[in-house]
Coordinates of C-alpha atoms in Angstrom, one line a residue:
Chain M
M40 CA 47.7 48.0 23.2
S41 CA 46.0 44.3 23.5
D42 CA 46.4 43.8 19.4
Q43 CA 49.8 43.6 19.6
N44 CA 50.4 41.6 22.7
A45 CA 48.3 39.5 21.3
T46 CA 50.5 39.4 18.6
L47 CA 53.9 39.3 19.7
G48 CA 52.3 36.5 22.1
L49 CA 51.3 34.4 18.6
S50 CA 55.3 34.9 17.6
S51 CA 56.9 33.5 20.3
V52 CA 54.4 30.5 20.1
D53 CA 56.3 27.2 20.6
R54 CA 57.3 26.5 17.2
S55 CA 57.0 22.9 17.5
G56 CA 53.2 23.4 18.4
L57 CA 52.7 25.1 15.5
R58 CA 54.7 22.3 13.3
G59 CA 52.0 19.8 15.5
M60 CA 48.8 22.0 14.8
V61 CA 50.1 21.7 11.2
S62 CA 50.9 18.2 10.9
A63 CA 47.6 17.6 12.6
R64 CA 45.4 19.7 9.5
V65 CA 47.5 17.6 6.9
G66 CA 46.5 14.3 8.9
T67 CA 42.8 15.5 8.4
W68 CA 42.8 15.8 5.1
L69 CA 44.5 12.9 4.6
L70 CA 42.2 11.1 6.4
I71 CA 39.5 12.7 4.4
A72 CA 41.0 11.5 0.9
I73 CA 41.5 8.6 2.1
A74 CA 36.9 8.2 2.9
L75 CA 36.9 9.4 0.2
C76 CA 38.8 6.8 -2.0
L77 CA 38.1 3.8 0.8
P78 CA 34.9 2.8 -1.3
M79 CA 37.1 1.9 -4.4
V80 CA 39.3 -0.1 -2.4
V81 CA 37.2 -2.2 0.3
G82 CA 34.5 -4.8 -0.7
G83 CA 30.4 -4.3 -0.4
S84 CA 29.9 -4.6 3.5
W85 CA 33.0 -2.9 4.4
V86 CA 30.9 0.4 2.8
F87 CA 28.2 -0.4 4.4
A88 CA 29.8 -1.0 8.0
L89 CA 31.9 2.4 7.4
G90 CA 29.0 4.6 6.2
V91 CA 27.4 3.5 9.2
C92 CA 30.5 4.4 11.1
F93 CA 30.1 7.3 9.8
A94 CA 26.5 8.3 10.6
N95 CA 27.6 6.9 14.7
A96 CA 30.7 9.0 14.4
I97 CA 28.1 12.0 13.9
G98 CA 26.2 11.1 17.3
V99 CA 29.6 10.8 19.1
L100 CA 30.2 14.8 18.1
S101 CA 26.2 15.8 19.4
V102 CA 27.1 14.4 22.9
S103 CA 30.3 16.2 23.0
V104 CA 29.7 18.8 21.8
L105 CA 27.4 19.0 25.1
V106 CA 30.1 17.8 27.2
R107 CA 33.0 20.3 26.0
Y108 CA 29.9 23.7 25.4
G109 CA 27.7 23.1 27.8
G110 CA 29.7 21.4 30.5
E111 CA 27.0 18.3 30.8
V112 CA 26.9 14.7 30.2
S113 CA 23.9 13.0 28.2
I114 CA 22.9 9.7 28.4
G115 CA 19.6 10.1 26.4
H116 CA 21.0 11.4 22.7
T117 CA 19.3 8.3 21.2
F118 CA 15.8 10.7 21.9
F119 CA 17.2 13.1 19.3
S120 CA 18.5 10.3 16.8
A121 CA 15.4 8.5 17.1
V122 CA 13.8 12.0 16.3
G123 CA 16.1 12.3 13.2
A124 CA 15.9 9.2 11.9
Y125 CA 12.4 8.5 12.1
T126 CA 11.5 12.2 10.3
V127 CA 13.7 10.4 7.6
A128 CA 12.1 7.2 7.9
I129 CA 8.6 7.9 7.9
L130 CA 9.1 11.3 5.5
D131 CA 10.6 7.9 2.6
T132 CA 8.0 5.9 3.8
R133 CA 4.6 6.9 4.4
Y134 CA 5.3 10.0 1.4
G135 CA 7.9 9.1 -0.5
I136 CA 10.2 12.6 0.0
P137 CA 13.7 12.3 -0.3
L138 CA 16.5 12.8 1.4
W139 CA 17.5 16.2 0.2
F140 CA 14.2 17.8 2.0
S141 CA 14.4 15.1 4.8
V142 CA 17.2 15.9 6.0
P143 CA 17.1 20.1 6.8
L144 CA 13.7 18.3 8.3
A145 CA 15.1 16.4 11.0
L146 CA 17.8 18.9 11.5
A147 CA 14.9 21.6 12.7
F148 CA 12.7 18.8 14.4
G149 CA 16.2 18.1 16.0
V150 CA 16.8 21.7 17.5
V151 CA 13.5 21.6 18.1
A152 CA 13.3 18.5 20.6
G153 CA 16.8 19.5 22.3
I154 CA 15.0 23.1 22.7
L155 CA 11.6 21.6 24.0
F156 CA 14.0 19.8 26.1
A157 CA 15.8 22.3 27.7
W158 CA 13.8 24.1 28.3
P159 CA 11.9 22.1 31.0
S160 CA 15.6 20.7 32.8
R161 CA 17.1 24.5 32.4
R162 CA 18.0 24.6 35.8
L163 CA 19.5 21.1 36.6
S164 CA 23.6 20.5 35.8
G165 CA 25.6 17.8 36.3
I166 CA 24.0 14.4 37.5
Y167 CA 21.0 16.2 37.8
L168 CA 20.5 16.6 34.3
A169 CA 21.9 13.4 34.0
V170 CA 19.6 11.8 35.1
S171 CA 17.1 13.1 33.1
T172 CA 18.7 12.2 29.9
L173 CA 18.5 9.1 31.5
A174 CA 14.6 8.8 31.7
L175 CA 14.4 10.6 28.0
A176 CA 16.7 7.7 27.2
L177 CA 14.1 5.0 28.9
A178 CA 10.7 7.4 27.2
V179 CA 12.4 6.3 23.5
P180 CA 12.0 2.7 22.3
E181 CA 8.1 2.8 24.1
I182 CA 7.3 5.5 22.9
I183 CA 8.5 4.3 18.7
N184 CA 6.3 1.4 20.1
N185 CA 3.2 2.5 20.4
A186 CA 3.1 4.3 18.2
D187 CA 3.7 1.9 15.8
S188 CA 1.2 3.3 13.1
L189 CA 3.0 5.7 12.0
T190 CA 6.9 4.5 12.6
G191 CA 6.0 0.6 12.3
G192 CA 6.5 -0.2 16.5
Y193 CA 9.0 -3.3 16.6
E194 CA 9.6 -3.7 12.7
G195 CA 10.2 -0.7 11.9
L196 CA 10.5 0.9 8.6
Y197 CA 12.9 0.4 6.5
V198 CA 14.1 3.1 4.1
S199 CA 14.9 3.4 -0.1
K200 CA 14.4 6.2 -1.1
P201 CA 17.3 7.0 -3.3
L202 CA 19.2 10.6 -3.2
V203 CA 20.5 10.8 -6.4
P204 CA 18.6 8.3 -9.2
G205 CA 20.9 6.1 -11.2
V206 CA 23.8 6.0 -9.3
K207 CA 24.4 2.7 -6.8
M208 CA 22.6 2.7 -3.9
S209 CA 25.4 1.3 -1.1
L210 CA 27.4 4.1 -2.6
Q211 CA 24.9 7.0 -2.3
R212 CA 24.5 5.3 1.7
Y213 CA 28.2 5.4 2.1
Y214 CA 29.0 9.5 0.3
A215 CA 25.8 11.1 2.2
A216 CA 26.9 10.0 5.8
L217 CA 30.3 10.8 5.0
A218 CA 29.4 14.5 3.5
V219 CA 27.2 15.0 6.6
L220 CA 29.6 14.4 8.8
L221 CA 32.5 16.1 7.2
A222 CA 29.4 19.2 6.9
V223 CA 29.0 19.0 10.4
T224 CA 32.8 19.1 12.2
Y225 CA 33.3 22.1 9.2
G226 CA 30.1 23.5 10.8
L227 CA 31.6 22.7 14.4
S228 CA 35.2 24.5 13.4
R229 CA 33.7 27.4 12.7
L230 CA 31.4 27.3 15.3
R231 CA 34.7 27.0 17.9
H232 CA 36.2 31.0 16.3
S233 CA 32.5 32.6 15.9
R234 CA 31.2 34.8 18.2
Q235 CA 28.7 32.5 19.3
G236 CA 30.6 29.6 20.4
L237 CA 32.7 31.7 22.4
T238 CA 30.4 32.8 24.0
L239 CA 28.8 29.6 25.6
L240 CA 32.4 28.4 26.2
L241 CA 32.4 32.0 28.5
A242 CA 28.7 30.7 29.6
K243 CA 30.4 27.3 30.8
S244 CA 33.7 28.4 32.3
H245 CA 32.7 31.8 34.0
P246 CA 29.3 31.6 33.4
A247 CA 29.5 35.2 36.3
A248 CA 31.8 37.0 33.7
A249 CA 29.4 35.9 31.1
D250 CA 26.4 37.0 32.8
A251 CA 27.8 40.2 33.4
F252 CA 28.2 40.1 29.2
G253 CA 24.9 39.9 28.6
T254 CA 24.8 36.0 28.4
R255 CA 22.3 34.4 30.3
R256 CA 23.2 30.7 31.7
V257 CA 19.5 29.3 30.2
W258 CA 20.1 31.1 27.2
A259 CA 23.7 29.5 26.9
R260 CA 22.0 26.0 27.9
I261 CA 19.1 26.5 25.3
A262 CA 21.4 27.0 23.0
V263 CA 24.0 24.6 23.5
M264 CA 21.0 21.5 23.3
G265 CA 19.7 22.9 20.3
I266 CA 22.9 22.6 18.5
S267 CA 23.7 19.3 20.2
G268 CA 20.0 18.0 19.5
G269 CA 20.2 18.9 15.9
I270 CA 23.4 17.5 15.1
A271 CA 21.9 13.9 17.0
A272 CA 19.4 14.0 14.8
L273 CA 21.9 14.0 11.9
C274 CA 23.3 11.3 13.4
G275 CA 19.7 9.6 13.4
A276 CA 18.9 10.8 10.0
M277 CA 21.9 9.4 8.6
L278 CA 21.8 6.4 10.7
A279 CA 17.7 5.5 8.9
F280 CA 19.5 5.9 5.3
A281 CA 23.4 4.0 6.0
G282 CA 21.6 1.5 7.6
S283 CA 18.4 1.2 6.0
T284 CA 16.4 0.1 8.6
V285 CA 15.1 2.0 11.7
S286 CA 14.2 0.6 14.4
P287 CA 13.3 0.3 18.2
S288 CA 16.2 -1.5 18.6
G289 CA 18.6 1.3 17.8
F290 CA 17.5 3.2 20.1
T291 CA 17.2 1.7 22.8
F292 CA 19.1 3.0 26.7
W293 CA 21.9 1.3 26.4
A294 CA 22.5 3.0 22.6
A295 CA 22.6 6.2 24.5
I296 CA 25.2 5.1 26.9
F297 CA 27.3 3.8 23.9
L298 CA 27.0 7.6 22.0
L299 CA 28.2 7.9 25.8
V300 CA 30.7 6.3 25.4
G301 CA 32.0 6.8 22.3
S302 CA 32.0 10.1 22.7
V303 CA 34.6 9.1 25.4
V304 CA 36.6 6.9 23.8
S305 CA 37.5 10.0 21.2
V306 CA 38.3 12.3 24.7
Y307 CA 35.1 14.2 23.6
G308 CA 37.0 15.7 20.5
L309 CA 35.9 17.5 18.1
T310 CA 37.4 17.0 14.9
F311 CA 36.7 14.6 12.8
P312 CA 39.8 12.3 13.2
R313 CA 38.3 12.0 16.3
A314 CA 34.6 11.5 15.4
L315 CA 35.8 9.2 13.8
I316 CA 37.5 7.3 16.1
G317 CA 34.5 7.3 18.4
G318 CA 32.0 6.7 15.4
A319 CA 34.6 3.2 15.1
F320 CA 34.2 2.4 18.3
L321 CA 30.8 2.0 18.3
T322 CA 30.7 0.0 14.8
L323 CA 33.3 -1.8 13.6
I324 CA 33.7 -3.9 17.5
P325 CA 31.1 -5.5 17.5
Q326 CA 31.4 -5.9 13.6
F327 CA 34.8 -7.7 15.0
L328 CA 32.9 -9.3 17.5
S329 CA 29.9 -10.6 16.4
A330 CA 30.6 -13.9 17.0
S331 CA 30.6 -12.9 20.9
G332 CA 28.1 -10.4 21.4
A333 CA 28.6 -10.9 25.4
W334 CA 31.8 -9.7 25.2
I335 CA 30.5 -6.3 23.2
P336 CA 29.8 -4.1 27.0
V337 CA 33.5 -5.9 28.6
L338 CA 35.6 -3.9 26.4
Y339 CA 32.8 -1.0 26.3
G340 CA 33.0 -0.3 30.0
V341 CA 37.1 -1.4 30.0
A342 CA 37.5 1.0 27.4
L343 CA 35.9 3.7 29.3
L344 CA 37.5 2.9 32.6
G345 CA 40.6 3.2 30.7
V346 CA 40.9 6.0 28.9
I347 CA 38.8 8.2 32.2
L348 CA 42.1 6.2 34.4
A349 CA 44.5 7.4 31.7
G350 CA 43.3 10.6 31.5
H351 CA 43.6 10.7 35.4
Y352 CA 46.7 9.0 36.0
L353 CA 49.0 10.0 32.4
P354 CA 49.3 14.0 33.4
Q355 CA 50.3 12.8 37.0
L356 CA 52.8 10.2 35.0
T357 CA 54.6 12.6 32.3
Q358 CA 55.2 14.7 35.2
A359 CA 56.9 12.4 37.3
M360 CA 58.8 11.8 34.7
G361 CA 59.9 15.0 33.5
R362 CA 60.5 15.7 37.3
R363 CA 62.8 12.8 36.6
K364 CA 64.4 13.8 33.4
G365 CA 64.9 17.1 35.3
G366 CA 66.7 15.7 38.1
A367 CA 69.3 13.7 36.5
Chain J
M165 CA -17.6 5.1 43.4
S166 CA -17.2 2.7 46.2
G167 CA -15.9 0.1 43.0
L168 CA -13.5 3.4 42.6
L169 CA -12.1 2.8 46.0
Q170 CA -12.3 -0.9 45.7
D171 CA -9.7 -1.0 42.9
L172 CA -7.9 2.2 44.8
F173 CA -6.9 0.9 47.8
P174 CA -5.5 -2.1 46.4
L175 CA -3.4 -0.2 43.9
V176 CA -2.5 2.3 47.1
W177 CA -1.3 -1.1 48.8
S178 CA 0.5 -3.1 46.7
G179 CA 1.9 0.2 45.2
M180 CA 3.0 1.1 48.8
I181 CA 4.8 -2.9 48.7
T182 CA 7.2 -1.9 45.4
G183 CA 7.8 1.2 46.5
C184 CA 9.7 0.1 49.9
L185 CA 11.9 -2.1 47.4
Y186 CA 12.3 1.3 45.2
A187 CA 13.7 3.1 48.3
L188 CA 15.6 0.2 49.1
G189 CA 17.6 0.9 45.5
A190 CA 17.2 4.3 45.8
L191 CA 18.6 4.4 49.6
G192 CA 21.8 2.5 48.4
L193 CA 22.4 5.3 45.1
V194 CA 21.5 8.2 48.0
M195 CA 24.0 7.2 50.8
I196 CA 26.7 6.9 48.1
F197 CA 26.2 10.4 46.4
K198 CA 25.5 12.0 50.0
C199 CA 28.8 11.3 51.2
S200 CA 31.2 11.0 47.6
K201 CA 28.5 13.1 45.2
V202 CA 28.8 10.3 42.6
V203 CA 26.0 8.7 40.9
N204 CA 26.1 5.2 40.8
F205 CA 24.5 4.1 37.1
S206 CA 26.3 0.7 37.8
H207 CA 24.1 0.2 41.0
G208 CA 21.6 -1.6 38.9
N209 CA 23.5 -4.0 36.8
V210 CA 25.7 -5.3 40.3
A211 CA 22.4 -6.0 42.0
G212 CA 21.3 -7.9 38.5
F213 CA 24.7 -9.3 38.4
A214 CA 24.1 -10.3 42.7
A215 CA 20.5 -12.0 41.5
F216 CA 22.0 -14.1 39.2
L217 CA 25.0 -14.8 42.0
I218 CA 22.5 -16.6 44.0
Y219 CA 20.3 -18.3 41.3
G220 CA 24.1 -19.8 40.4
F221 CA 24.7 -20.4 43.7
S222 CA 21.9 -22.3 45.1
S223 CA 20.7 -23.7 41.9
G224 CA 23.5 -26.3 41.3
V225 CA 24.9 -23.8 37.8
L226 CA 28.0 -22.7 39.7
L227 CA 27.8 -24.5 43.5
E228 CA 24.9 -25.8 44.9
L229 CA 24.6 -24.7 48.5
S230 CA 21.1 -23.6 50.5
W231 CA 19.5 -20.7 49.9
G232 CA 20.7 -18.6 53.1
A233 CA 24.5 -19.7 52.2
A234 CA 24.0 -18.9 49.1
V235 CA 23.1 -15.1 49.9
L236 CA 25.3 -15.2 51.9
L237 CA 28.2 -15.9 49.7
T238 CA 27.2 -12.9 47.1
I239 CA 27.2 -10.6 49.5
L240 CA 30.8 -10.9 50.7
A241 CA 30.8 -11.1 46.7
V242 CA 29.3 -8.0 46.4
I243 CA 31.2 -6.0 49.3
A244 CA 34.1 -7.0 47.3
I245 CA 32.6 -6.1 43.8
A246 CA 31.4 -2.6 46.0
F247 CA 35.3 -2.8 47.5
L248 CA 36.8 -2.6 43.6
T249 CA 34.8 -0.3 42.4
Y250 CA 35.3 2.2 44.7
A251 CA 39.1 1.8 44.8
I252 CA 38.7 1.9 40.3
V253 CA 36.7 5.3 40.9
S254 CA 38.0 7.3 44.7
P255 CA 40.6 8.7 42.4
L256 CA 38.5 10.2 40.1
V257 CA 35.9 11.1 43.0
F258 CA 38.1 14.0 44.6
E259 CA 39.4 15.3 40.7
S260 CA 35.2 15.5 39.0
D261 CA 32.3 13.4 40.0
L262 CA 31.0 13.8 37.3
T263 CA 34.2 11.9 35.5
A264 CA 33.7 9.4 38.6
T265 CA 29.9 9.1 37.2
I266 CA 31.0 8.6 33.9
A267 CA 33.1 5.4 35.4
T268 CA 30.5 4.2 36.8
L269 CA 28.5 3.3 34.0
G270 CA 31.9 1.5 32.2
I271 CA 31.9 -0.9 35.9
G272 CA 27.8 -1.1 34.8
L273 CA 28.7 -1.9 31.2
I274 CA 31.4 -4.4 32.6
A275 CA 28.6 -5.9 34.8
Q276 CA 26.5 -6.5 32.6
G277 CA 28.8 -8.1 29.9
A278 CA 29.8 -10.4 32.9
T279 CA 26.2 -11.4 33.6
L280 CA 25.7 -12.4 29.9
L281 CA 29.7 -14.3 29.8
I282 CA 28.3 -16.2 32.8
F283 CA 24.7 -16.8 32.9
G284 CA 23.9 -16.4 29.6
A285 CA 20.9 -14.8 28.0
D286 CA 18.0 -16.8 29.5
I287 CA 15.5 -16.2 31.6
V288 CA 15.2 -17.7 35.4
S289 CA 12.9 -17.5 37.5
L290 CA 14.4 -17.6 41.7
D291 CA 12.5 -18.3 44.3
L292 CA 12.0 -16.4 47.7
P293 CA 11.7 -18.9 51.0
V294 CA 8.5 -18.0 52.3
P295 CA 5.1 -19.0 53.6
R296 CA 2.5 -19.2 50.7
F297 CA -0.5 -17.6 52.6
S298 CA -3.3 -15.1 51.7
T299 CA -5.4 -13.5 54.0
A300 CA -8.4 -11.0 52.9
V301 CA -8.1 -7.4 55.2
L302 CA -11.2 -5.1 54.3
G303 CA -10.7 -6.3 50.6
L304 CA -7.5 -6.7 50.9
R305 CA -5.4 -9.8 49.4
I306 CA -2.1 -9.7 51.5
T307 CA 0.4 -12.2 50.9
G308 CA 3.2 -13.7 52.2
Y309 CA 5.6 -12.1 49.9
D310 CA 4.0 -8.3 50.6
L311 CA 4.5 -9.0 54.7
T312 CA 7.5 -10.2 54.0
V313 CA 9.0 -7.7 51.7
L314 CA 7.4 -4.9 54.2
A315 CA 9.0 -6.5 57.1
V316 CA 12.4 -6.7 55.4
A317 CA 12.0 -2.9 53.9
V318 CA 11.0 -1.9 57.8
V319 CA 14.2 -3.7 58.8
T320 CA 16.6 -2.7 56.7
I321 CA 15.8 1.0 56.5
G322 CA 14.9 0.7 60.5
A323 CA 18.6 -0.8 60.9
L324 CA 19.9 1.7 58.8
F325 CA 18.2 4.7 60.2
F326 CA 20.0 3.8 63.3
V327 CA 23.3 3.6 62.2
I328 CA 23.7 6.9 61.1
D329 CA 21.9 8.2 63.8
F330 CA 23.6 7.1 67.0
T331 CA 26.2 5.4 65.6
K332 CA 29.9 6.6 65.2
L333 CA 30.4 5.5 62.2
G334 CA 27.0 7.1 61.0
I335 CA 27.9 10.6 62.5
A336 CA 31.1 10.3 60.5
F337 CA 29.1 9.3 57.9
R338 CA 26.6 12.6 58.0
A339 CA 30.0 14.9 59.1
I340 CA 31.5 13.6 55.9
S341 CA 28.6 14.7 53.2
E342 CA 28.1 17.7 55.4
N343 CA 31.5 19.7 54.6
P344 CA 34.0 16.8 53.9
F345 CA 37.0 19.5 53.7
A346 CA 35.9 20.2 57.5
A347 CA 35.8 16.5 58.5
E348 CA 39.1 16.1 57.2
V349 CA 40.9 18.8 59.1
C350 CA 38.6 17.2 62.0
G351 CA 41.0 14.0 61.2
L352 CA 38.0 11.7 59.9
N353 CA 39.0 9.7 57.0
L354 CA 36.9 9.9 53.7
R355 CA 37.8 6.8 51.6
S356 CA 36.8 4.6 54.9
V357 CA 33.6 6.2 55.1
H358 CA 33.3 6.1 51.4
L359 CA 33.6 2.6 52.0
F360 CA 31.2 2.5 54.2
A361 CA 28.7 3.7 51.9
W362 CA 30.2 2.1 48.7
I363 CA 29.8 -1.5 50.5
V364 CA 26.0 -0.7 52.1
A365 CA 24.6 0.4 49.0
A366 CA 25.6 -2.5 47.5
I367 CA 24.1 -4.9 50.0
L368 CA 20.5 -3.0 50.1
G369 CA 21.0 -3.6 45.9
V370 CA 20.8 -7.0 47.1
V371 CA 18.1 -7.0 49.1
G372 CA 15.7 -4.9 46.6
A373 CA 16.8 -7.3 43.6
L374 CA 16.3 -10.7 45.6
L375 CA 13.3 -9.3 46.5
I376 CA 11.7 -8.0 43.9
V377 CA 13.0 -11.0 41.5
P378 CA 10.0 -13.4 42.6
T379 CA 7.2 -10.6 41.3
T380 CA 8.9 -11.2 37.5
F381 CA 11.9 -13.1 36.3
L382 CA 15.4 -13.3 36.9
S383 CA 17.0 -11.6 33.0
V384 CA 19.3 -9.8 32.5
T385 CA 17.8 -6.7 32.3
T386 CA 15.3 -7.2 35.2
V387 CA 16.9 -5.8 38.0
A388 CA 18.7 -2.9 35.4
A389 CA 15.3 -1.8 35.0
F390 CA 13.7 -2.0 38.6
M391 CA 16.6 0.2 39.8
L392 CA 15.4 2.5 36.9
Q393 CA 13.1 3.2 38.6
A394 CA 15.0 3.4 42.0
F395 CA 16.8 6.7 40.1
A396 CA 13.5 8.5 40.1
A397 CA 12.9 7.8 43.3
A398 CA 16.4 9.1 44.9
V399 CA 15.6 11.9 42.1
I400 CA 11.9 13.0 43.3
G401 CA 13.3 12.8 46.8
G402 CA 16.3 15.1 46.5
F403 CA 18.8 12.5 45.8
A404 CA 20.3 14.0 48.9
S405 CA 17.9 13.2 51.5
L406 CA 17.8 9.8 53.0
P407 CA 14.3 10.1 53.9
G408 CA 13.5 11.5 50.8
A409 CA 14.8 8.6 49.0
L410 CA 12.2 6.5 51.3
V411 CA 9.2 8.8 50.6
G412 CA 10.3 9.0 46.9
G413 CA 10.4 5.2 46.3
I414 CA 6.8 5.3 47.9
L415 CA 5.4 7.9 46.0
V416 CA 7.0 6.4 42.6
G417 CA 5.8 2.5 43.3
V418 CA 1.9 4.5 44.1
L419 CA 2.0 6.4 41.7
M420 CA 3.3 4.2 38.9
N421 CA 0.7 1.9 39.9
L422 CA -2.0 4.4 39.9
F423 CA -1.4 5.3 36.0
T424 CA -0.7 2.2 34.6
F425 CA -4.1 1.2 36.2
Y426 CA -6.1 4.0 34.9
V427 CA -3.6 5.9 31.6
S428 CA -1.9 3.3 30.5
P429 CA 0.8 0.3 30.3
E430 CA 2.6 1.2 27.8
Y431 CA 3.8 4.7 28.6
S432 CA 4.8 3.4 31.8
S433 CA 8.6 5.2 31.2
T434 CA 7.2 8.1 29.9
F435 CA 5.4 9.3 32.9
L436 CA 8.3 7.9 34.8
L437 CA 10.1 10.9 32.6
G438 CA 7.9 13.5 33.2
L439 CA 7.6 12.8 36.7
I440 CA 10.8 13.5 37.1
L441 CA 11.0 16.6 35.0
L442 CA 8.5 17.6 37.6
A443 CA 10.0 17.0 40.3
L444 CA 13.2 18.4 39.4
N445 CA 11.6 21.7 38.6
I446 CA 9.3 22.1 41.2
F447 CA 11.4 20.7 44.2
P448 CA 14.9 20.8 42.9
N449 CA 16.1 20.1 46.4
G450 CA 13.8 17.0 46.9
I451 CA 9.8 17.3 48.3
L452 CA 11.2 17.0 51.4
A453 CA 13.9 20.1 51.2
R454 CA 13.5 23.0 53.9
V455 CA 12.6 26.2 51.8
E456 CA 16.1 28.5 52.2
G457 CA 17.0 31.8 51.0
F458 CA 19.2 32.5 48.5
R459 CA 22.7 34.4 48.7
V460 CA 23.5 35.9 45.7

C-alpha cells in the first residue's frame, strides 16, 4: 500500500523539478568532462593550481558532510587534513612508499583520528563542539613543529614519488586529485541513498525517532566524525601530492576557518560542482589576489557574510515577490 | 621542597595576573553568549584591531593624540563596530545560533584584514602609562604592571557584576538569558539588551587587549591568540556563567603557567586542547554548575 502511495507521489512530481534534476546531472557530467580535458588547454601553473583546488574541494566536502549529516560545525578540520598530508609525506620521503599505499593508509588514519576525537566530544554539540574543534585546530601547527624529526618542522617535506612512473609529474598531480575528488563525491552520493546515510540523517533531524529505531546518537556522531575525518585526511593527502609540499603553515587555524568559509560558500553542497565552487574559492582567489594579500581575509569575510545573509533574506524576498505577483 | 615552593608561588601569582586578563576576555564572550546564544568568534580580532587603533591614534600613524584621548576614541570606534556587528548578526540570531556564530567568523576575518590593510603586518609595541616600580613581598616580585592589571580587572569586573546584579538593565539582561520568550512577553526589548551585552563585551575586549599587549608586543595575531585562551576560560567556566568565566580565566592562567614551566613550553596549545576536552567532559555545564537532575 505504502509503495503504491510512493509511486503515485512520484508521478505527480512537478515536471520542471524533474527537468531541473536531469539538467543538473548533465551539467555535472559536462563539468567532469571539462575537468578531464582542461590540462590539454591551460598552462602549467593553472594545472598546478587546479590540482590544489580539487584537493581543497575535498576538504570543503569534509566540513559539509559534518554539517549535513551531523548538524555540527567544525573549525578544526585542518587537524584531520594534516593527519592525511603527513601520512603521505612521511611515507613518501622517509620510507619511499608511493601513493597507492599511502592514500588508503591516510584515509584509515583520518577515520581513526575522527573517531578518536569524536569519542571524548561525543556529548558536545553546537557551539561547544565548535569551540573544542577550535582548540584542535590550534594544537596542529604546534604538534607538527615539535615532531620535527618526523615531520621536518617548519621547513616541511617535499612529496616527489610518482604515482605511475614515466608520466609527466604535473599531470599526475592534477589527475590524482581529480580522481580522489570524483571518488569522494560518488561515495557521498551513494551514502545519501544508503541505509546508513538515511539513519544518520534521521539521527540528526529526529534524534528521538532514531533512538526508537535503535540508532544511538553517540554512534551517529562517531560515525559522522569518522567519515568526515576520513574525507579530510584524503584532502590532506591530495594537498600533499598535488601541492608537492607539506608544511605547518598549510595547517594553521586560519586554514581551518577557510575550509569552513569554503563550505558555507558552497552552501554545504555535497555534489561535484558545489565542491568545486568551494575549492575554487579557497584556491583561486588567493591566486588572483596574491599581490595584495591583506584583501584575502576581507574578501573571505564579506563572502561568508554575503552567503549567510543571502540564505537568510532570499526566501523572504522571493516570498514577498510571489505575494506581489499573486496580488496583481 | 622550599625550592619548589619558591618557584610555585611566583608562578601562581603571575598566572593569576594573566588569568585576570583571560577572564576579562571570557566575560565578554559569556555576556554575548548568555543573552543571544551566539559565540562571538570575532572577539579577538576586533579587540586586536582596537589595540592597533589605540596605537595608531597615539603614535601619529593615524592621529597624534594623548594616550587617554586615543583610548576614548578607540572605545567609541569599538562601540560602533559592536553596533554594526550586531546589526548584521541580529536577524540571524533569532533563526539559528550556529549560523550567527559562523557569521561572526566572517566579521573576525574582515577585522583581521582591515588591521592588515591599515597597519600592515609589522610588529609594534604599545605600552601602558603605568608607574614602573617593583617590590618584593615574601620573595615575590610585584611590579606596577601587575598591580595595574589587578586593579583594572577588579574594578571592571566589580562594576560589571554590580550592573548585572543591581540595576534595571542587569535584571533585564538576566531575565533574557533565563527565558527570552517570557522576557519579551513582559515587555522587555530583546534587541536593546542584546546590544548592551555586545557593547559591554567589546569594551571588555579592549581593556583586556590593552593590558595584555605590554607583556608581549602588538602584531596582527597577538590579541587574537590571547583571546583563544579566553575561549578556553569561558568553556571551563561553562560558557553561560559570568562567575564561571572569572574562575575559568584564573584557572587557565595558573595552569598554563605551571604547565609551561614544569612540563614543556612547546605544547601549550595542545595542553589547552586537553584541558578543554577534559573540562567539557567532566563539567559539561562548567565548574560552577549546580548538580541538577534531568527530566527525560
